[in-house]
Amino acid sequence: MRFIVATVCLLFFSCNESIISSRNKSDIPFSIVIHGGAGTILKENMTNELEKAYLNKLEEAIRVGYSLLENGASSQEAVEKSINIMEDSPLFNAGKGAVLNSNSEVELDASFMNGKTLDAGAISGASSIKNPISAAIAVMENSPHVMLSGKGADTFAAIQGLDSVPNSYFITERRLNALKKVKKYKTAYFFKNGLYENLNQLYGTVGCVALDKEGNISAGTSTGGMTNKKWNRIGDAPIIGAGTYANNKSCGVSATGWGEFFIRSVAAHDIANLVEYKKISIKDAARIVIHEKIAVLGGSGGVIAIDSKGNVAMEMNTKGMYRAHMDSKGNFSVKIYSDD
Amino acid sequence: MRFIVATVCLLFFSCNESIISSRNKSDIPFSIVIHGGAGTILKENMTNELEKAYLNKLEEAIRVGYSLLENGASSQEAVEKSINIMEDSPLFNAGKGAVLNSNSEVELDASFMNGKTLDAGAISGASSIKNPISAAIAVMENSPHVMLSGKGADTFAAIQGLDSVPNSYFITERRLNALKKVKKYKTAYFFKNGLYENLNQLYGTVGCVALDKEGNISAGTSTGGMTNKKWNRIGDAPIIGAGTYANNKSCGVSATGWGEFFIRSVAAHDIANLVEYKKISIKDAARIVIHEKIAVLGGSGGVIAIDSKGNVAMEMNTKGMYRAHMDSKGNFSVKIYSDD
């Protein structure tokens, strides 16, 4: 008799728990947002074909991540796979097609953060890792460290069995031309606002933030940094707190733009702290950091963010930011210009 | 007549302003705090001679910075010169006497932030810069970037005319022995708590935070990272937001400890945001981050901090932290153990 009661109770509680758990899960709106870089992106400088190529690739990248989330995958997996699509496309400044440093080489930076565990991984100055975001995740999962750099990052990724490619794989005609243009001017271009404004391919990044059905947030960022960068410069993309941050208590953030200003502003973490400590919305937090902090210092760029309730922010102080958003409530958008 | 009135008014307001300004200045308590690393520092493992050597060197370093502040120097200069003293001493894990990586080489990280301008500079993985904190300041002042790494950092520092030394200059018998001990154990030592607790020379950092007579805060951190670090690992010391942060609106912070946890916690910036956004005291903010955040993740270490009113925090979750504090109110302390 005791056995039967126990079995019935067990069945009841199991069913009950699964009903509650499935109800809770369906209450959580899963969501994904990506960016492909911010900058002086003007419609008059864009051909119809190029515009279409960007929109198609952004849609492909966000649909890959969304489909994973829909099928119950973790936000970590969605972030990795969406970013991989953009890294493999020569359109964006990450992986293949990344910008060139002053020695005409590609040096890649990336970071990833898991908002549930606060685990994080990053690589900087890598020269042979095909998909830097996957290497950042491998650093997080399989090394005692959070951040590896230079040859060490390349070696670690190779040991992990990640795809290794010669540096020439990353280099495109378009980025070689951009470097030539910058080099024509003898002084460092970024001290000259006028010049800076005229060159729209100097920086850029790709990034993704996702909230999965379990309510876990992840964020990742991957980039080649800034055209003509020198002395093994590290930008904000591989810096946890600057270019990438995720915390289930507040939000996930990925930034793109003039990295130096995002480092000085600890931009991604500042947005998360405004949400957590000041109890303001993610849209307001992103607006404050991008327009009232970074722009005031003289910096330009944008961010994408998702909070623990699935609310999304896509904020920029530039003329455009390649971006897309998709969620379980049926929202879907792919945009380029700031006034889109 | 109008001219005379105007002149008198001008004289009156000028004097008045200078009285107000000098009154304001004397009201601002200038202050300086340094650390020489946190860890399992136990009295029973320390000789009287070594203890005295640490106390003397800490006192020398803080007196150099204090004296500069007293004579009207900027907090930036005080931070740099105090840290230089500790970098040049083989007692601390920074500059000469830094810990060794898995290849028996020294790789140096440092960062600096100016709380008035929010300017910042950092270097990581340098192998020939005698005084890394001075190179971090040079990156801030004389490069378009915030963070340089590896050979690029070494090259930039040499171009700047900073002292360059062979890597052997940094290497000491004590650190070679510590590396041998760690290497005896085949698995990564930091996964084994028991082992980790028994080795007190695995990490460490030096740092300084100062508030000058103008009310400006600066913070800097310099380190060799962790013994046996691999793959060009970057720790928290050169990461703005993690190991170093300064903002006149809140406070300046320098961290020391198990860097990976300080990166994941964006520790220095979190303390500043708790002060600015939650309006809590610097002591409470440091306590929350060190004991309720970093310790909960499994991390160990400590921080020093000064807020815009000159209040100081020196917080650790380890058995000790080499530290000293001195201010214009007559406070003076040099301490080693957590229960000092």
XYZ file of C-alpha atoms in Angstrom:
680
model
C 0.000 0.000 0.000
C 2.805 2.398 0.993
C 4.516 1.539 -2.294
C 1.379 2.362 -4.329
C 0.895 5.709 -2.543
C 4.541 6.579 -3.106
C 4.323 5.647 -6.793
C 1.127 7.665 -7.300
C 2.677 10.652 -5.507
C 5.818 10.350 -7.602
C 3.814 10.203 -10.841
C 1.675 13.155 -9.762
C 4.668 15.315 -8.831
C 6.581 14.318 -11.952
C 3.658 15.255 -14.225
C 3.032 18.390 -12.235
C 6.668 19.414 -12.445
C 6.759 18.774 -16.160
C 3.550 20.812 -16.651
C 4.972 23.667 -14.560
C 8.319 23.440 -16.262
C 6.798 23.399 -19.753
C 4.510 26.291 -18.820
C 7.467 28.274 -17.497
C 9.488 27.500 -20.558
C 6.793 28.641 -22.973
C 6.468 31.836 -20.904
C 10.096 32.711 -21.587
C 10.331 34.453 -24.923
C 13.483 33.213 -26.598
C 15.162 35.802 -28.710
C 18.271 36.502 -30.779
C 19.927 39.654 -32.078
C 23.019 40.050 -34.248
C 25.153 42.882 -35.571
C 27.609 42.990 -38.441
C 29.367 46.221 -37.501
C 28.519 49.901 -37.146
C 29.996 52.818 -39.065
C 29.470 55.494 -41.672
C 27.205 53.294 -43.750
C 25.391 55.512 -46.256
C 22.768 54.467 -48.782
C 24.423 56.608 -51.475
C 27.667 54.626 -51.133
C 25.904 51.274 -51.396
C 24.969 49.381 -54.567
C 21.684 47.472 -54.669
C 23.618 44.227 -55.044
C 25.826 44.887 -52.001
C 22.846 45.969 -49.916
C 21.036 42.777 -50.873
C 24.108 40.669 -50.097
C 24.294 42.173 -46.576
C 20.568 41.722 -45.914
C 20.647 38.115 -47.156
C 23.688 37.168 -45.080
C 22.286 38.812 -41.941
C 19.021 36.915 -42.454
C 20.886 33.644 -42.993
C 22.912 34.194 -39.798
C 19.939 35.065 -37.608
C 17.788 32.225 -38.953
C 20.516 29.691 -38.105
C 20.615 30.903 -34.500
C 16.843 31.246 -34.207
C 16.253 27.757 -35.529
C 18.669 26.341 -32.940
C 16.887 28.194 -30.114
C 13.497 27.022 -31.403
C 14.712 23.437 -31.252
C 15.848 23.842 -27.658
C 19.547 24.531 -28.192
C 21.435 26.700 -25.702
C 21.998 30.408 -26.280
C 25.724 29.552 -26.345
C 25.279 27.335 -29.395
C 23.027 29.858 -31.139
C 25.556 32.664 -30.593
C 28.457 30.539 -31.845
C 26.724 29.297 -35.002
C 25.254 32.680 -35.971
C 28.649 34.330 -35.585
C 30.347 31.513 -37.558
C 28.140 32.411 -40.577
C 29.317 36.035 -40.447
C 32.948 35.047 -39.813
C 32.889 32.880 -42.952
C 31.425 35.693 -45.074
C 33.870 38.218 -46.604
C 31.251 40.964 -46.121
C 32.035 41.486 -42.441
C 35.106 42.496 -40.457
C 35.583 39.127 -38.754
C 37.220 35.894 -39.925
C 37.402 35.877 -43.748
C 37.355 39.475 -44.986
C 38.653 41.007 -41.751
C 40.493 44.341 -41.936
C 44.289 44.460 -42.190
C 46.825 45.741 -39.689
C 49.672 48.093 -40.659
C 51.745 45.066 -41.813
C 48.962 43.925 -44.213
C 48.173 40.979 -41.949
C 44.934 39.938 -40.297
C 44.914 39.724 -36.471
C 41.691 38.395 -34.994
C 40.018 39.095 -31.652
C 36.925 37.419 -30.167
C 35.208 36.806 -26.849
C 32.261 34.897 -25.467
C 30.395 35.011 -22.148
C 27.806 32.673 -20.630
C 25.274 34.641 -18.578
C 24.253 31.703 -16.385
C 27.691 30.668 -15.101
C 29.555 33.926 -15.829
C 32.148 31.757 -17.560
C 34.007 33.543 -20.311
C 36.673 33.001 -22.947
C 38.583 35.242 -25.317
C 41.390 35.282 -27.856
C 43.277 38.262 -29.258
C 45.800 38.763 -32.033
C 45.248 35.319 -33.539
C 46.481 34.822 -37.093
C 45.371 31.336 -38.132
C 42.090 30.535 -36.371
C 39.326 30.222 -38.990
C 36.504 30.858 -36.517
C 37.695 32.995 -33.602
C 34.398 32.824 -31.676
C 34.694 29.023 -31.518
C 38.233 29.423 -30.179
C 36.991 31.866 -27.505
C 34.437 29.243 -26.418
C 37.158 26.561 -26.389
C 39.337 28.788 -24.154
C 36.367 29.080 -21.783
C 35.621 25.356 -21.756
C 39.019 23.708 -22.059
C 41.689 25.996 -20.606
C 42.335 27.239 -17.074
C 42.543 30.775 -18.521
C 39.970 33.296 -19.781
C 42.063 35.134 -22.371
C 44.825 33.884 -24.686
C 46.729 35.972 -27.206
C 48.967 35.927 -30.275
C 50.776 32.705 -31.163
C 49.585 31.168 -27.905
C 45.954 31.539 -28.989
C 46.742 29.988 -32.400
C 48.578 27.067 -30.741
C 45.784 26.448 -28.261
C 43.126 26.452 -31.011
C 45.171 23.985 -33.076
C 45.535 21.662 -30.054
C 41.760 21.853 -29.654
C 41.349 20.627 -33.212
C 39.734 23.831 -34.461
C 40.110 24.693 -38.163
C 43.449 26.353 -38.855
C 44.062 28.363 -42.042
C 46.946 30.404 -43.485
C 46.647 34.157 -42.886
C 46.083 34.663 -46.631
C 42.691 32.898 -46.279
C 41.358 35.971 -44.431
C 42.707 38.626 -46.834
C 40.411 40.192 -49.445
C 40.982 42.740 -52.228
C 38.526 45.128 -50.586
C 40.469 45.274 -47.312
C 43.807 45.612 -49.134
C 42.383 48.647 -50.934
C 41.064 50.118 -47.665
C 44.524 49.765 -46.090
C 46.154 51.440 -49.114
C 43.753 54.376 -48.797
C 44.531 54.792 -45.107
C 48.287 54.489 -45.660
C 48.194 57.259 -48.283
C 47.653 59.670 -45.422
C 50.841 59.930 -43.395
C 49.276 60.727 -40.012
C 47.250 58.265 -38.011
C 43.831 58.512 -39.625
C 41.782 58.328 -36.489
C 43.052 61.635 -35.200
C 41.435 63.307 -38.209
C 37.732 63.393 -37.817
C 37.026 64.560 -41.342
C 39.056 61.809 -42.925
C 37.742 59.264 -40.523
C 34.180 60.089 -41.492
C 34.960 59.505 -45.156
C 36.227 55.974 -44.765
C 33.517 53.564 -43.843
C 35.490 50.366 -43.793
C 37.957 51.150 -41.032
C 36.337 49.153 -38.333
C 33.442 46.832 -37.756
C 32.756 43.704 -35.803
C 30.209 40.938 -35.726
C 28.336 39.947 -32.627
C 25.356 38.043 -31.331
C 23.315 37.951 -28.130
C 20.699 35.273 -27.464
C 18.208 34.268 -24.763
C 17.260 30.584 -24.892
C 14.190 28.628 -23.720
C 15.904 27.930 -20.396
C 16.164 31.666 -19.765
C 19.944 31.723 -20.225
C 21.654 34.618 -21.969
C 24.906 34.382 -23.966
C 26.875 37.018 -25.830
C 29.764 36.856 -28.295
C 31.801 39.228 -30.445
C 34.372 38.595 -33.212
C 36.460 41.069 -35.214
C 39.596 41.929 -37.130
C 39.800 45.215 -35.235
C 40.703 48.481 -36.985
C 42.345 48.986 -40.383
C 46.053 49.904 -40.059
C 46.184 48.996 -36.370
C 49.711 48.832 -35.004
C 51.856 47.165 -32.333
C 49.555 44.167 -31.791
C 46.736 46.461 -30.707
C 43.899 44.829 -28.779
C 40.446 46.363 -29.168
C 37.264 46.016 -27.148
C 35.904 42.882 -28.863
C 37.986 40.373 -26.839
C 37.625 42.307 -23.584
C 34.983 40.937 -21.216
C 33.094 43.991 -19.953
C 34.017 46.239 -22.907
C 32.894 44.479 -26.116
C 31.079 41.506 -24.613
C 29.190 40.832 -21.397
C 26.404 38.472 -20.323
C 24.680 37.956 -16.997
C 21.271 36.311 -16.510
C 20.611 38.856 -13.726
C 20.652 41.750 -16.183
C 21.374 41.261 -19.889
C 23.786 40.234 -22.623
C 25.602 42.820 -24.737
C 27.841 42.827 -27.823
C 29.426 46.070 -29.013
C 30.866 47.302 -32.291
C 32.697 50.500 -33.101
C 35.773 52.459 -32.227
C 37.098 49.950 -29.692
C 39.298 52.300 -27.671
C 36.236 54.225 -26.461
C 34.350 51.048 -25.599
C 37.298 49.863 -23.473
C 37.539 53.187 -21.619
C 33.775 53.136 -21.041
C 33.672 49.441 -20.047
C 30.607 49.715 -22.269
C 28.985 46.266 -22.209
C 29.302 45.921 -18.430
C 28.066 49.477 -17.889
C 24.846 48.692 -19.769
C 24.372 45.556 -17.640
C 25.003 47.499 -14.409
C 22.583 50.272 -15.391
C 19.925 47.566 -15.896
C 20.769 45.704 -12.663
C 21.633 48.551 -10.264
C 19.571 51.465 -11.607
C 16.611 49.298 -12.671
C 16.256 51.076 -15.991
C 15.206 49.451 -19.257
C 17.736 47.893 -21.572
C 16.853 50.442 -24.278
C 17.522 53.356 -21.913
C 20.744 51.761 -20.674
C 22.019 51.252 -24.235
C 21.012 54.812 -25.173
C 22.814 56.325 -22.173
C 26.060 54.449 -22.825
C 26.120 54.995 -26.615
C 24.880 58.611 -26.753
C 25.626 60.142 -23.334
C 28.906 58.409 -22.536
C 30.759 57.073 -25.609
C 29.660 59.885 -27.958
C 30.597 62.498 -25.329
C 34.137 61.054 -25.157
C 34.285 61.323 -28.962
C 33.682 57.665 -29.762
C 31.376 56.090 -32.301
C 29.707 52.723 -32.632
C 26.755 50.709 -31.484
C 25.536 47.829 -29.331
C 23.003 45.045 -29.371
C 21.533 43.683 -26.138
C 18.879 41.328 -24.777
C 17.657 41.343 -21.181
C 16.387 38.403 -19.136
C 12.797 39.069 -20.256
C 13.684 39.010 -23.933
C 13.579 42.777 -24.476
C 15.997 43.913 -27.159
C 18.084 47.040 -27.770
C 19.906 47.936 -31.008
C 21.478 51.335 -30.452
C 24.061 53.285 -32.472
C 25.484 56.799 -32.798
C 26.701 56.096 -36.354
C 24.917 56.368 -39.711
C 24.267 52.660 -39.750
C 24.729 49.271 -38.137
C 24.157 45.956 -39.909
C 21.715 44.222 -37.597
C 18.897 41.700 -37.300
C 16.503 40.551 -34.605
C 14.126 37.597 -34.318
C 12.126 36.257 -31.387
C 9.465 33.762 -30.336
C 6.821 36.506 -30.239
C 7.058 36.770 -34.014
C 9.271 39.838 -34.221
C 11.630 39.824 -37.176
C 13.757 42.608 -38.633
C 16.893 42.997 -40.744
C 18.244 46.551 -41.011
C 21.240 48.540 -42.148
C 20.779 52.332 -41.778
C 20.187 54.220 -38.538
C 16.927 55.651 -39.846
C 15.607 52.289 -41.076
C 33.976 105.343 -13.359
C 32.486 102.324 -15.137
C 36.074 101.159 -15.755
C 37.001 101.498 -12.054
C 33.907 99.597 -10.944
C 34.606 96.881 -13.459
C 38.252 96.609 -12.337
C 37.308 96.463 -8.660
C 34.680 93.832 -9.405
C 37.187 91.858 -11.414
C 39.781 92.052 -8.628
C 37.183 91.091 -6.039
C 35.947 88.117 -7.996
C 39.485 86.981 -8.865
C 40.573 87.077 -5.202
C 37.343 85.501 -4.128
C 37.737 82.723 -6.664
C 41.302 82.097 -5.619
C 40.265 82.013 -1.939
C 37.429 79.620 -2.731
C 39.649 77.515 -4.934
C 42.431 77.324 -2.332
C 39.893 76.562 0.377
C 38.395 73.827 -1.772
C 41.798 72.379 -2.483
C 42.796 72.175 1.161
C 39.447 70.549 1.872
C 40.258 67.696 -0.483
C 42.130 65.053 1.470
C 44.817 63.706 -0.858
C 45.462 60.068 -0.338
C 47.386 57.087 -1.700
C 47.060 53.336 -1.309
C 49.236 50.540 -2.723
C 49.188 46.761 -2.828
C 51.959 44.290 -3.519
C 49.787 41.247 -4.180
C 47.330 39.063 -2.275
C 47.582 35.354 -1.560
C 48.166 32.657 1.002
C 50.598 34.765 2.966
C 51.074 33.134 6.379
C 53.202 34.403 9.269
C 54.550 30.885 9.903
C 55.991 30.769 6.359
C 57.677 34.150 6.671
C 61.116 34.907 8.155
C 61.574 38.086 10.167
C 64.024 39.336 7.552
C 61.616 38.797 4.660
C 58.731 40.378 6.561
C 60.905 43.408 7.281
C 62.005 43.612 3.657
C 58.372 43.695 2.487
C 57.346 46.292 5.085
C 60.323 48.503 4.233
C 59.756 48.337 0.481
C 56.018 49.028 0.845
C 56.821 52.036 3.043
C 59.403 53.291 0.543
C 56.906 52.967 -2.330
C 54.050 54.737 -0.565
C 56.278 57.544 0.748
C 57.498 58.281 -2.783
C 53.909 58.654 -4.032
C 52.742 60.552 -0.946
C 55.588 63.004 -1.175
C 54.731 63.730 -4.819
C 51.079 64.342 -3.919
C 52.078 66.572 -1.017
C 54.137 68.682 -3.404
C 51.211 69.080 -5.772
C 52.022 66.373 -8.313
C 49.192 64.637 -10.144
C 47.761 61.323 -8.989
C 49.019 59.920 -12.318
C 52.624 60.708 -11.417
C 52.233 59.387 -7.871
C 50.772 56.105 -9.147
C 53.524 55.661 -11.732
C 56.425 56.369 -9.380
C 55.087 54.265 -6.499
C 54.550 51.321 -8.838
C 58.034 51.784 -10.384
C 59.557 51.190 -6.910
C 57.717 47.873 -6.589
C 58.460 46.875 -10.213
C 62.181 47.380 -9.555
C 62.097 45.270 -6.382
C 62.454 41.472 -6.759
C 60.052 41.007 -3.825
C 56.919 41.544 -5.904
C 55.358 39.846 -8.933
C 55.895 42.761 -11.329
C 58.925 43.872 -13.342
C 62.095 42.363 -11.778
C 61.140 39.236 -9.852
C 57.918 38.564 -11.782
C 56.630 34.984 -11.978
C 57.523 32.734 -14.918
C 55.285 31.313 -17.614
C 55.356 27.635 -18.639
C 58.347 28.352 -20.926
C 60.367 29.839 -18.030
C 59.990 33.333 -19.476
C 58.568 36.493 -17.953
C 55.561 38.087 -19.728
C 54.441 41.391 -18.239
C 50.994 43.012 -18.100
C 50.078 46.503 -16.860
C 47.379 49.118 -17.156
C 46.702 52.674 -16.072
C 43.566 54.832 -15.985
C 43.089 58.559 -15.410
C 39.836 59.194 -13.535
C 39.446 62.776 -14.754
C 39.642 62.163 -18.504
C 38.831 58.434 -18.504
C 41.939 58.026 -20.654
C 43.573 54.649 -20.294
C 46.559 52.640 -21.507
C 47.639 49.031 -21.177
C 50.246 46.534 -22.318
C 50.154 42.750 -22.124
C 52.634 39.970 -22.768
C 55.636 42.310 -22.931
C 59.044 40.690 -22.536
C 61.578 43.527 -22.465
C 59.919 46.584 -20.860
C 61.684 47.355 -17.562
C 58.759 49.333 -16.122
C 55.451 48.149 -17.592
C 53.321 50.780 -15.815
C 55.311 53.531 -17.535
C 54.701 51.812 -20.879
C 50.954 51.635 -20.150
C 50.978 55.404 -19.515
C 52.952 55.948 -22.744
C 50.350 53.918 -24.688
C 47.682 56.192 -23.215
C 49.533 59.400 -23.986
C 51.342 58.693 -27.239
C 49.450 56.065 -29.220
C 46.022 56.065 -30.841
C 45.315 52.762 -29.069
C 44.467 51.786 -25.484
C 45.996 48.316 -25.372
C 49.105 46.899 -27.042
C 50.402 43.359 -26.708
C 53.365 41.035 -27.182
C 56.207 42.142 -29.463
C 54.153 45.162 -30.504
C 54.109 46.455 -26.923
C 57.886 45.931 -26.623
C 58.480 47.747 -29.925
C 56.254 50.672 -28.993
C 57.962 51.086 -25.597
C 61.397 51.071 -27.259
C 60.265 53.736 -29.769
C 59.092 55.796 -26.795
C 62.582 55.618 -25.330
C 61.540 53.621 -22.260
C 64.158 51.397 -20.614
C 64.487 48.081 -22.411
C 66.111 45.039 -20.749
C 66.743 41.417 -21.702
C 64.159 38.960 -20.342
C 66.832 37.499 -18.035
C 66.825 40.799 -16.076
C 63.388 39.890 -14.661
C 64.181 36.273 -13.716
C 64.986 35.365 -10.090
C 65.975 32.100 -8.402
C 62.875 32.245 -6.227
C 60.502 32.289 -9.228
C 62.465 29.548 -11.021
C 61.995 27.360 -7.936
C 58.269 28.182 -7.756
C 57.867 27.151 -11.414
C 59.739 23.873 -10.804
C 57.405 23.067 -7.895
C 54.322 23.720 -10.008
C 55.665 21.716 -12.957
C 56.275 18.686 -10.697
C 52.519 18.209 -10.648
C 51.364 17.008 -14.045
C 47.857 18.511 -13.972
C 47.157 22.210 -14.055
C 47.778 23.274 -10.492
C 44.946 25.724 -10.213
C 42.304 23.022 -10.559
C 43.575 21.459 -7.323
C 42.533 23.512 -4.379
C 44.703 21.688 -1.880
C 47.846 22.177 -3.914
C 46.919 25.714 -4.780
C 46.592 26.618 -1.109
C 50.087 25.331 -0.388
C 51.861 27.489 -2.913
C 51.865 31.115 -2.025
C 53.908 32.457 -4.874
C 51.678 31.555 -7.821
C 50.259 34.965 -8.423
C 50.498 38.498 -7.161
C 50.448 41.948 -8.643
C 51.376 45.440 -7.625
C 49.020 48.351 -7.830
C 48.404 51.881 -6.675
C 45.434 54.238 -6.463
C 45.820 57.922 -5.609
C 43.679 61.026 -5.148
C 45.590 64.278 -5.670
C 45.094 67.852 -4.389
C 43.087 68.670 -7.536
C 40.592 65.946 -6.651
C 41.706 63.687 -9.508
C 41.898 59.940 -9.079
C 44.297 57.616 -10.926
C 44.785 53.866 -10.734
C 47.444 51.508 -12.057
C 48.319 47.820 -11.889
C 51.425 45.876 -12.984
C 52.125 42.146 -12.886
C 53.843 39.075 -14.265
C 50.552 37.177 -14.070
C 50.373 33.583 -12.820
C 53.201 31.059 -12.468
C 53.173 28.468 -15.283
C 50.684 30.454 -17.385
C 50.359 29.155 -20.928
C 49.518 30.239 -24.480
C 50.249 33.954 -23.948
C 47.567 34.159 -21.285
C 46.318 37.643 -20.433
C 45.120 38.213 -16.865
C 43.024 40.959 -15.306
C 45.850 43.423 -14.593
C 45.981 44.930 -18.120
C 42.197 44.871 -18.553
C 40.489 48.214 -17.950
C 37.424 47.391 -15.845
C 38.799 44.126 -14.468
C 42.153 44.862 -12.779
C 42.184 48.650 -13.048
C 39.546 51.369 -13.200
C 39.400 55.051 -12.265
C 36.630 57.616 -12.530
C 36.443 60.877 -10.560
C 32.670 60.350 -10.318
C 33.114 57.237 -8.188
C 36.551 55.861 -7.324
C 39.807 54.297 -8.463
C 40.486 50.588 -8.040
C 43.431 48.226 -8.492
C 42.964 44.481 -8.065
C 45.246 41.553 -7.318
C 44.535 37.863 -7.269
C 43.374 35.032 -9.446
C 42.920 37.134 -12.576
C 40.448 34.920 -14.398
C 37.804 35.575 -11.732
C 38.451 39.315 -11.757
C 37.944 39.393 -15.546
C 34.674 37.434 -15.345
C 33.482 39.739 -12.539
C 34.670 42.950 -14.266
C 35.718 43.572 -10.674
C 37.213 47.086 -10.655
C 34.384 48.580 -12.715
C 31.760 46.761 -10.639
C 33.092 48.404 -7.460
C 32.965 51.822 -9.176
C 29.402 51.231 -10.397
C 28.217 50.063 -6.977
C 29.561 53.353 -5.593
C 28.109 55.499 -8.407
C 24.779 53.769 -9.118
C 23.887 52.209 -5.764
C 25.357 55.051 -3.680
C 27.015 52.664 -1.253
C 30.343 53.253 0.462
C 33.589 52.194 -1.162
C 34.233 49.764 1.706
C 30.854 48.067 1.189
C 31.335 47.987 -2.583
C 34.780 46.354 -2.230
C 33.411 43.878 0.337
C 30.498 42.867 -1.908
C 32.696 42.278 -4.967
C 35.489 40.429 -3.118
C 33.391 38.325 -0.722
C 29.938 38.022 -2.279
C 30.880 37.858 -5.961
C 34.473 36.711 -6.588
C 34.649 34.328 -3.608
C 31.269 32.816 -4.578
C 32.614 32.039 -8.080
C 35.611 30.349 -6.404
C 38.119 33.134 -6.923
C 40.581 34.647 -4.486
C 42.366 37.971 -4.207
C 41.921 41.512 -3.068
C 41.493 45.142 -4.091
C 42.538 48.596 -3.048
C 40.357 51.621 -3.790
C 39.981 55.345 -3.085
C 36.813 57.332 -3.673
C 36.486 60.992 -4.630
C 36.329 62.021 -0.959
C 39.531 60.197 -0.084
C 37.902 57.233 1.644
C 39.951 54.073 1.279
C 39.172 50.368 0.999
C 41.682 47.506 1.271
C 39.696 44.277 1.019
C 40.794 40.665 0.520
C 39.438 37.123 0.803
C 42.950 35.678 1.143
C 45.175 35.206 4.189
C 47.108 38.330 3.355
C 47.721 41.231 1.006
C 50.845 43.386 1.035
C 49.430 46.885 1.375
C 49.996 50.415 2.606
C 47.950 53.579 2.952
C 48.854 57.195 3.669
C 46.789 60.366 3.502
C 46.763 64.092 4.282
C 44.672 63.495 7.427
C 47.658 61.757 9.007
C 46.590 58.178 8.418
C 49.482 55.801 7.803
C 49.566 52.026 7.745
C 51.704 49.249 6.254
C 50.268 45.739 6.579
C 50.703 42.178 5.357
C 48.250 39.728 6.968
C 44.456 39.818 6.718
C 44.110 40.033 10.505
C 46.693 42.827 10.889
